[in-house]
mmCIF file of C-alpha atoms in Angstrom:
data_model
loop_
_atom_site.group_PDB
_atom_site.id
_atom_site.type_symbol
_atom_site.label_atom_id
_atom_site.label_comp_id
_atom_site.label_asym_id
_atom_site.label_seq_id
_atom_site.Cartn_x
_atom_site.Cartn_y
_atom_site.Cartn_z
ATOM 1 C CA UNK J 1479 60.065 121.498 133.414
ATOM 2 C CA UNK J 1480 61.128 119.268 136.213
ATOM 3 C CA UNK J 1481 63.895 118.939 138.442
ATOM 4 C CA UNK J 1482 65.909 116.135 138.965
ATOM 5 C CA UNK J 1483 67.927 115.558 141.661
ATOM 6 C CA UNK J 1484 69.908 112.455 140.526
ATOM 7 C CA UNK J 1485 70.769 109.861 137.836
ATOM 8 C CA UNK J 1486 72.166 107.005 136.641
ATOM 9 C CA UNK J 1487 73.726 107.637 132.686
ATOM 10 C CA UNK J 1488 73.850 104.398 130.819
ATOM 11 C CA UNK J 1489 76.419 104.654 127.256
ATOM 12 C CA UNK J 1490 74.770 102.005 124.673
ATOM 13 C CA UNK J 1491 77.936 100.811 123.122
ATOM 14 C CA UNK J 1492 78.387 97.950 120.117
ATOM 15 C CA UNK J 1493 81.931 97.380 119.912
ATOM 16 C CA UNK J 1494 83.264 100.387 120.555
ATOM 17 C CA UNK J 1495 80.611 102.597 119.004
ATOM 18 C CA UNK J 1496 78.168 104.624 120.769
ATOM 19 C CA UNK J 1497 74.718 104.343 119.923
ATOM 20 C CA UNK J 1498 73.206 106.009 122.004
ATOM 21 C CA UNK J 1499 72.236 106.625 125.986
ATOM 22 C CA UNK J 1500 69.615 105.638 128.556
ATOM 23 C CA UNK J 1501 69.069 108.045 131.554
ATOM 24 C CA UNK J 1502 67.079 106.934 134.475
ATOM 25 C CA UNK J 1503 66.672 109.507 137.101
ATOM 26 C CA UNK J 1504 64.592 110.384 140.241
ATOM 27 C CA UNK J 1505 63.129 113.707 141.262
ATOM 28 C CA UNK J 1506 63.043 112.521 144.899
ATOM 29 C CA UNK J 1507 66.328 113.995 146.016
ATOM 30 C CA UNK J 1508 66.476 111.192 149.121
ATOM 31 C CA UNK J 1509 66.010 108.430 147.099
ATOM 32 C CA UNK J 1510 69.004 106.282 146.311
ATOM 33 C CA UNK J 1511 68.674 103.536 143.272
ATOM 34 C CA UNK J 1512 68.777 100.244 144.997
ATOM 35 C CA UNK J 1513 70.984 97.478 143.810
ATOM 36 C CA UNK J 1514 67.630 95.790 141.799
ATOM 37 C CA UNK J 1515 66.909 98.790 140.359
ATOM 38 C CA UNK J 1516 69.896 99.129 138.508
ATOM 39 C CA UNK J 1517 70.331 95.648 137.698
ATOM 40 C CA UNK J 1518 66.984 96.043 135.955
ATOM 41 C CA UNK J 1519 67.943 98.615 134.038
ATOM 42 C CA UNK J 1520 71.214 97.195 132.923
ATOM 43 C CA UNK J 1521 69.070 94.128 131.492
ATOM 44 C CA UNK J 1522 67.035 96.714 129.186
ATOM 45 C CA UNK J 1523 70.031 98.306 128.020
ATOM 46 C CA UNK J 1524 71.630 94.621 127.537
ATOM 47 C CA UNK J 1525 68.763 93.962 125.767
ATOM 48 C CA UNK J 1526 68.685 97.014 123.360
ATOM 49 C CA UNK J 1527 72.272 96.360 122.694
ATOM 50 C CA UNK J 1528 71.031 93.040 121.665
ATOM 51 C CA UNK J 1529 68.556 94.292 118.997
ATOM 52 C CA UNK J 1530 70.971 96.609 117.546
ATOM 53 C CA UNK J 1531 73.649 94.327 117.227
ATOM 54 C CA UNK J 1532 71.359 91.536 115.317
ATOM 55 C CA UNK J 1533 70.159 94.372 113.145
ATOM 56 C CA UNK J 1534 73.767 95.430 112.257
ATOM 57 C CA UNK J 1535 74.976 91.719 111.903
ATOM 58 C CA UNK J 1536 72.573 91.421 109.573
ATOM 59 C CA UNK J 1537 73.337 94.623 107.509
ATOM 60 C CA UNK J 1538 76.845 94.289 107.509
ATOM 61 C CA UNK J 1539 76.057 90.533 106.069
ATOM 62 C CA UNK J 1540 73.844 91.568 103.719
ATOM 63 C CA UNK J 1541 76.566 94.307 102.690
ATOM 64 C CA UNK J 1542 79.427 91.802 102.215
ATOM 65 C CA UNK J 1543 77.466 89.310 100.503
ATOM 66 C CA UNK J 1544 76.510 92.043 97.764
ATOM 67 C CA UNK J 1545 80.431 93.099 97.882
ATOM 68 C CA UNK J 1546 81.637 89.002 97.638
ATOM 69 C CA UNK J 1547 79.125 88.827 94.441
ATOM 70 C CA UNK J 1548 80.516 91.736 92.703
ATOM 71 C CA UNK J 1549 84.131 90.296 93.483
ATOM 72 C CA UNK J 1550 82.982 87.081 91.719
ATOM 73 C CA UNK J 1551 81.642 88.930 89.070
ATOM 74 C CA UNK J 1552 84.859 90.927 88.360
ATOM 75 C CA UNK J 1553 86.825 87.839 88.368
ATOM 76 C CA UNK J 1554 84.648 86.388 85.699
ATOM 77 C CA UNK J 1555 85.222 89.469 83.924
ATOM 78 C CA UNK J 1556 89.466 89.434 83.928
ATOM 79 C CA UNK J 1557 89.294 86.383 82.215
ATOM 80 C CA UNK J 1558 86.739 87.392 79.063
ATOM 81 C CA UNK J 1559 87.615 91.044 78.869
ATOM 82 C CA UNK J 1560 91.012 91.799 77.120
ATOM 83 C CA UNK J 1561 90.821 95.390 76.988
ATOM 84 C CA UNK J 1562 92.866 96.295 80.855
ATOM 85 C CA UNK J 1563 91.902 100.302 81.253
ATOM 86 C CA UNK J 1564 88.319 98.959 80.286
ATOM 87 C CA UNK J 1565 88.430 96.565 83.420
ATOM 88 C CA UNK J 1566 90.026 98.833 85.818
ATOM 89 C CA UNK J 1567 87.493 101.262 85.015
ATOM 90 C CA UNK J 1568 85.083 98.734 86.487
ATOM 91 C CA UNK J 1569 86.810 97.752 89.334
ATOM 92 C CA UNK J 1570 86.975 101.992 90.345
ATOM 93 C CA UNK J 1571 83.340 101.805 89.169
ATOM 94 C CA UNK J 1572 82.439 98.948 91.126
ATOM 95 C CA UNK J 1573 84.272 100.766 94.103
ATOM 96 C CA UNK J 1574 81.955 103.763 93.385
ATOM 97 C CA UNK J 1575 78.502 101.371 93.238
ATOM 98 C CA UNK J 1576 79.352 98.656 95.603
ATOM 99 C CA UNK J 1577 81.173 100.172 98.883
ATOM 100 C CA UNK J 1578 79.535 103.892 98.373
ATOM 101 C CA UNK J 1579 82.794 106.079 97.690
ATOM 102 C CA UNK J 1580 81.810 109.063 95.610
ATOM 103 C CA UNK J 1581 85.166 110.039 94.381
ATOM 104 C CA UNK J 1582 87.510 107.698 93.203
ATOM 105 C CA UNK J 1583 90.737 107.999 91.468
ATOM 106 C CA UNK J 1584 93.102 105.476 90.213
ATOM 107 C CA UNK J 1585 96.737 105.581 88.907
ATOM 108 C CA UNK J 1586 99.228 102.997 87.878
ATOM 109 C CA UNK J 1587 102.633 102.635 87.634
ATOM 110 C CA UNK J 1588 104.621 102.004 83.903
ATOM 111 C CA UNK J 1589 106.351 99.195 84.713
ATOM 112 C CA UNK J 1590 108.854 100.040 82.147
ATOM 113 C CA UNK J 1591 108.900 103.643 82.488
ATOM 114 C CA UNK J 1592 108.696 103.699 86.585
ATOM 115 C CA UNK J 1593 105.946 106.969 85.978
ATOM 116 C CA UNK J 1594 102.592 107.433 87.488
ATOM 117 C CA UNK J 1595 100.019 107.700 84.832
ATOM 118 C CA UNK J 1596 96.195 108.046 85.543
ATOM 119 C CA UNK J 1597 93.697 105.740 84.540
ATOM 120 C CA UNK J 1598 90.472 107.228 85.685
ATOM 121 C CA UNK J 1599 88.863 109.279 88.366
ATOM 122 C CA UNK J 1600 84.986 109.787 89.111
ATOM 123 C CA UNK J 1601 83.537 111.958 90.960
ATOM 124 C CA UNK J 1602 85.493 115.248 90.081
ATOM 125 C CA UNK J 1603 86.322 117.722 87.376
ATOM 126 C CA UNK J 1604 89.375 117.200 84.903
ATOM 127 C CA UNK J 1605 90.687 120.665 86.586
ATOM 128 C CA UNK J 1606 90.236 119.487 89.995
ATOM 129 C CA UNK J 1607 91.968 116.296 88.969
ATOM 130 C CA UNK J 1608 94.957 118.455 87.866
ATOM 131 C CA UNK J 1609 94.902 120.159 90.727
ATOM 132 C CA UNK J 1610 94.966 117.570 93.066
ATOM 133 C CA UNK J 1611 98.049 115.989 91.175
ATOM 134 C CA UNK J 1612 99.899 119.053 90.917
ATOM 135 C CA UNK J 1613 99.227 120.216 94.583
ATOM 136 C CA UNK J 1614 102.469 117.950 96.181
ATOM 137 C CA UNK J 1615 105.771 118.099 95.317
ATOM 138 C CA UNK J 1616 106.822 114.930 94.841
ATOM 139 C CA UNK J 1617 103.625 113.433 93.320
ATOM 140 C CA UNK J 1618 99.673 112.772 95.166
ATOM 141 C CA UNK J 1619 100.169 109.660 96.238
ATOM 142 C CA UNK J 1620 103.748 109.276 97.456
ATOM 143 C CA UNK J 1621 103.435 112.781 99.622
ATOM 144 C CA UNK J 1622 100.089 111.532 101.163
ATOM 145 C CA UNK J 1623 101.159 108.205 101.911
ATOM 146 C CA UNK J 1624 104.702 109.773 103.388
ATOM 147 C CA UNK J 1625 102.297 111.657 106.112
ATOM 148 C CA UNK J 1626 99.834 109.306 106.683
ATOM 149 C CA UNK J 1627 98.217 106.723 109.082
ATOM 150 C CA UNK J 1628 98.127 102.828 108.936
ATOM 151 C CA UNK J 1629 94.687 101.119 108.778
ATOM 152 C CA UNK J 1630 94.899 97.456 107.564
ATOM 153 C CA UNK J 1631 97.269 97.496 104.694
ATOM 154 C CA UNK J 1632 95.841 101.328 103.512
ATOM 155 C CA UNK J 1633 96.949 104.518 104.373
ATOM 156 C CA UNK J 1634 94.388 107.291 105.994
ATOM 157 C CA UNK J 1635 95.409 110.974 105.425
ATOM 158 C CA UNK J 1636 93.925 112.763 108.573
ATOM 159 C CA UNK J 1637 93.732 116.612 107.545
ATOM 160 C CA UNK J 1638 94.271 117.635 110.917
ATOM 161 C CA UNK J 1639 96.506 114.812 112.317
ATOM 162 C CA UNK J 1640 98.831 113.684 109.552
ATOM 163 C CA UNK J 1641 102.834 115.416 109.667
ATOM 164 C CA UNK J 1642 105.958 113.961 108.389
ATOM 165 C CA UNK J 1643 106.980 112.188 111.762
ATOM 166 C CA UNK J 1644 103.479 110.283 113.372
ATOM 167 C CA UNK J 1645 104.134 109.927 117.042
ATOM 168 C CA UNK J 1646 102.391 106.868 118.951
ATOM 169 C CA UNK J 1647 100.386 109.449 120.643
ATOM 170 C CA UNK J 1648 99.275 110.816 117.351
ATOM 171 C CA UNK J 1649 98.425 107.429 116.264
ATOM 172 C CA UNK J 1650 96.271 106.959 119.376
ATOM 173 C CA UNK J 1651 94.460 110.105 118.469
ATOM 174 C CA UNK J 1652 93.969 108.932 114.782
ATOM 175 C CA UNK J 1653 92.077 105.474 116.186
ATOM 176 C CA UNK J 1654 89.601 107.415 118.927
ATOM 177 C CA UNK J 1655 88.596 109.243 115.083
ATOM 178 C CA UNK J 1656 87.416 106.602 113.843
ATOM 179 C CA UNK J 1657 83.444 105.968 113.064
ATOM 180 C CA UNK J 1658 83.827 110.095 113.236
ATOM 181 C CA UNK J 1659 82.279 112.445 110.637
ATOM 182 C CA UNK J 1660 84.367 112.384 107.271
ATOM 183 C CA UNK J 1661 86.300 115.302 106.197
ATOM 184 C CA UNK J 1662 86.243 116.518 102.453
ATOM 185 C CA UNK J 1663 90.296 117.224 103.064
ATOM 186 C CA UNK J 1664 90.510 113.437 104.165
ATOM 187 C CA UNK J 1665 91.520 110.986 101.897
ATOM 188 C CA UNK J 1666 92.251 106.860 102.062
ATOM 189 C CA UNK J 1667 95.416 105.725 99.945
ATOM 190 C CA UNK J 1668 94.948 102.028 98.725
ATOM 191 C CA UNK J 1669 98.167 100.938 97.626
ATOM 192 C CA UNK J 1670 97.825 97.878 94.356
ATOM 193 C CA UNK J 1671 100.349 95.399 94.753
ATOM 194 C CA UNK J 1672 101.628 92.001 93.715
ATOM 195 C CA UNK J 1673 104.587 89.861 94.718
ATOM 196 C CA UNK J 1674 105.891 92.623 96.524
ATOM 197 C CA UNK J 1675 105.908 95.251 93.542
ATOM 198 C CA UNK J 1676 103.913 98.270 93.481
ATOM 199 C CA UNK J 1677 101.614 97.948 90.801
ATOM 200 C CA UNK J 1678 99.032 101.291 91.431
ATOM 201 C CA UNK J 1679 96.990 103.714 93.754
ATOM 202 C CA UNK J 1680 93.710 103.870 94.734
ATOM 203 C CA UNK J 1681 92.891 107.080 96.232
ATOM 204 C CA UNK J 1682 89.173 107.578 97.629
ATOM 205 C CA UNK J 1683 87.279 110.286 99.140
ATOM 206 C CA UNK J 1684 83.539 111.314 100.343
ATOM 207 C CA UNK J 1685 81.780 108.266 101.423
ATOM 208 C CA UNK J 1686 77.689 108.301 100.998
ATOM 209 C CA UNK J 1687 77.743 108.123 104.717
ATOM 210 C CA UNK J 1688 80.281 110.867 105.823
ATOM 211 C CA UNK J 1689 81.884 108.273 108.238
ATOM 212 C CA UNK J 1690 85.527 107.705 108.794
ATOM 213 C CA UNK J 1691 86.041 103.674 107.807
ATOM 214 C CA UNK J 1692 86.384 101.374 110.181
ATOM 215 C CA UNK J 1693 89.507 98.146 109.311
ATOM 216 C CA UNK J 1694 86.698 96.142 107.913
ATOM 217 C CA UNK J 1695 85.554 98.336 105.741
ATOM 218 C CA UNK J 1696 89.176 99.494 104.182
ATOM 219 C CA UNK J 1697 89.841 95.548 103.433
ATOM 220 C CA UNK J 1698 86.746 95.835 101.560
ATOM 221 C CA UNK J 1699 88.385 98.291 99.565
ATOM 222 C CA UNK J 1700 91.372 96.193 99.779
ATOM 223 C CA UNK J 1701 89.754 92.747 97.929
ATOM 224 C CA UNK J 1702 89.387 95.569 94.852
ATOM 225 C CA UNK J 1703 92.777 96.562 94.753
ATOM 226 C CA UNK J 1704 93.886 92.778 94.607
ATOM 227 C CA UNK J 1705 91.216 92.585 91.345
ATOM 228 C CA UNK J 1706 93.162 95.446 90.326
ATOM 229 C CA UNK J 1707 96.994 94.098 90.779
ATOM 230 C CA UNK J 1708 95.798 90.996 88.819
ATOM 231 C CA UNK J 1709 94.692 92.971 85.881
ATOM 232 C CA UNK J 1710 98.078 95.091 86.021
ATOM 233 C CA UNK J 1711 100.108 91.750 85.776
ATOM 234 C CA UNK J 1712 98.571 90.092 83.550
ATOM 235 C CA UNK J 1713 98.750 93.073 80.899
ATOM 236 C CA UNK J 1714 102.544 93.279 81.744
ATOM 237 C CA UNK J 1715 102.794 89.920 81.378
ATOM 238 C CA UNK J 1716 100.844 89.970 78.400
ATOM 239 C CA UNK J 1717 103.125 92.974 76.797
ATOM 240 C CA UNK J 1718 106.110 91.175 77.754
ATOM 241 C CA UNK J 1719 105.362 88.152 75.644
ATOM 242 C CA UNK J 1720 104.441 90.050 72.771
ATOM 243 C CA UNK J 1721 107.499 91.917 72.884
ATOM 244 C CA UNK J 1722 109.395 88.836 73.173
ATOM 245 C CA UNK J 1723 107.868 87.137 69.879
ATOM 246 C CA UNK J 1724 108.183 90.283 68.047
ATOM 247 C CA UNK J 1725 111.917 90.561 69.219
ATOM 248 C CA UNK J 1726 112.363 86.742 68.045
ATOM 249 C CA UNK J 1727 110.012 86.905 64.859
ATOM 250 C CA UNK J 1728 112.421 89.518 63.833
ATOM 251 C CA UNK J 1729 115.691 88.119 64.506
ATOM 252 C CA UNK J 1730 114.379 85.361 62.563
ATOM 253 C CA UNK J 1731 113.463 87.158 59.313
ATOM 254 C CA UNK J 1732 116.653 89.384 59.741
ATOM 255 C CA UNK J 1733 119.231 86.385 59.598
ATOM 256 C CA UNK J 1734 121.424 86.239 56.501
ATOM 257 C CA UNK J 1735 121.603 81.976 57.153
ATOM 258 C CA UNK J 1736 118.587 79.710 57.543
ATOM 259 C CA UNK J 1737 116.834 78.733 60.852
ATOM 260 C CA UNK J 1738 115.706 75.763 61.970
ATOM 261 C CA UNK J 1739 113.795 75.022 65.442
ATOM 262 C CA UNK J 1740 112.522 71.515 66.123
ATOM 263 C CA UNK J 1741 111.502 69.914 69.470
ATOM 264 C CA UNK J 1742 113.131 67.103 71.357
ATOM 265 C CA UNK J 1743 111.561 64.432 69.349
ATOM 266 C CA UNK J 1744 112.977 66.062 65.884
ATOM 267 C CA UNK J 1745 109.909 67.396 64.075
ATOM 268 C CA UNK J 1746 110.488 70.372 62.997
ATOM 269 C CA UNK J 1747 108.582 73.543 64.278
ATOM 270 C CA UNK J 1748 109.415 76.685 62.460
#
C-alpha cells in the first residue's frame, strides 16, 4: 500500500542465468542513494550470488559424479554382455534414469543395408512412435537434423525457430532460449558416431525439469552416445568375423582338392 518514489533493481545472475532480483527503494522522493549505500547493497547481492553458486557447484558435482558412475558401470557391462539390443536398451535406459529425459528413442543404422531401423523408444506409445517416424519425408532424424540448431556436437530442433536455411541472427535467438521452459514440439538429435561413420540416433524429449539444456548438459548426453557407438562397432565387427569364417569354413569343405594351412614355423594348423 505504499508509494515509492525511487529504486535501485539489482538482476542476481550465475553465469548467465537469472535467479532472481533484489529491489531496494525509498519512499522519500528527495532522497538520492549515496555511493555507500549502494556499495552495500551490491556486497549482499555478491554475497547471495555466492551461496547460490556453492549450492549449484555442489549439485551439478554431485550430478556428474552419479552420471561418471553409471558410465563406468556401462563400460563394465560392454565387455560381459554379448547380447547388443540388450545393452543399448540400457544405455537409452540409463539416459532415461540418470540425466532425467522421459522420452527416449533410439535408431541405428544397418551397416550393410544403409536403413534406419529402431531399437527402442520409452516414454511413448507404439502408435505415437509410428507417427513420429512417418511424420517427415525423408525420415525423423535426417529432416530434424536438416532444420536444426548446433549445441556441442547435438542438434536442437526449436519448434518455433528451426527452417531449412538458419540465419546467424536466428542462431542468436536460439542461444538467448536457452535455460527457457521446454517445449513438448522440441526435440534434441544426438547423432552416434565412430571414426567418422554414422553409427545411430538418439532422439530425446521432455526433460523432468521442463528446461531447455544447457552445452554441459547435451555432452552428458553425448558420453552415452559414445557407449552407444562402441556397442554398434563391436557387433559389426563381431558379424563381420563370423561372416568371414563361415565364408572360409565353407570354401574349405567345398574344395574338390585337399587343404593344407600351417604357420611360418611348419606345423600344421587345419
Amino acid at each position: 500500500g505504499k508509494e515509492y518514489h525511487q529504486g535501485i533493481l539489482y538482476n542476481l545472475r550465475i553465469g548467465s542465468e537469472k535467479k532472481g532480483l533484489m529491489i531496494v527503494a525509498s519512499e522519500k522522493a528527495e532522497q538520492q542513494f549515496t555511493p555507500d549505500q549502494i556499495m552495500e547493497t551490491e556486497e549482499l547481492i555478491s554475497n547471495a550470488t555466492a551461496v547460490l553458486e556453492e549450492s549449484r557447484v555442489v549439485k551439478q558435482a554431485q550430478k556428474t559424479l552419479k552420471q561418471l558412475d553409471r558410465i563406468f558401470e556401462l563400460g563394465k557391462e560392454l565387455t560381459l554382455e554379448s547380447d547388443i539390443n540388450e545393452l543399448l536398451n540400457k544405455i537409452a535406459t540409463a539416459i532415461r534414469r540418470t540425466l532425467g529425459w522421459n522420452i527416449v528413442i533410439l535408431d541405428q543404422i544397418n551397416p550393410y543395408s544403409n536403413q534406419i531401423e529402431n531399437v527402442c523408444y520409452y516414454g511413448i506409445t507404439q502408435a505415437s512412435y509410428e507417427k513420429i517416424k512417418n511424420n517427415k519425408s525423408n525420415g525423423f532424424f535426417i529432416n530434424l537434423i536438416n532444420k536444426s540448431f548446433r549445441i556441442s556436437h547435438s542438434y536442437f530442433y526449436d519448434n518455433q525457430l528451426s527452417k531449412e536455411n538458419i540465419t546467424p541472427e536466428d542462431q542468436l535467438q536460439f542461444q538467448l532460449s536457452i535455460g527457457r521452459e521446454w517445449s513438448d514440439d522440441d526435440w534434441l538429435i544426438i547423432p552416434i558416431r565412430s571414426k567418422g561413420r554414422q553409427l545411430g540416433y538418439f532422439a530425446v524429449n521432455d526433460p523432468v525439469d521442463r528446461v531447455r539444456p544447457t552445452e554441459d548438459k547435451v555432452r552428458s548426453l553425448e558420453y552415452f552416445a559414445n557407449q552407444a557407438a562402441v556397442v554398434l562397432e563391436n557387433a559389426k565387427l563381431y558379424l563381420d568375423l563370423k561372416n568371414s569364417e563361415e565364408k572360409y569354413r565353407l570354401l574349405a569343405e567345398t574344395m574338390t582338392m585337399g587343404l593344407v594351412t600351417c604357420d611360418f614355423k611348419g606345423n600344421i594348423i587345419y
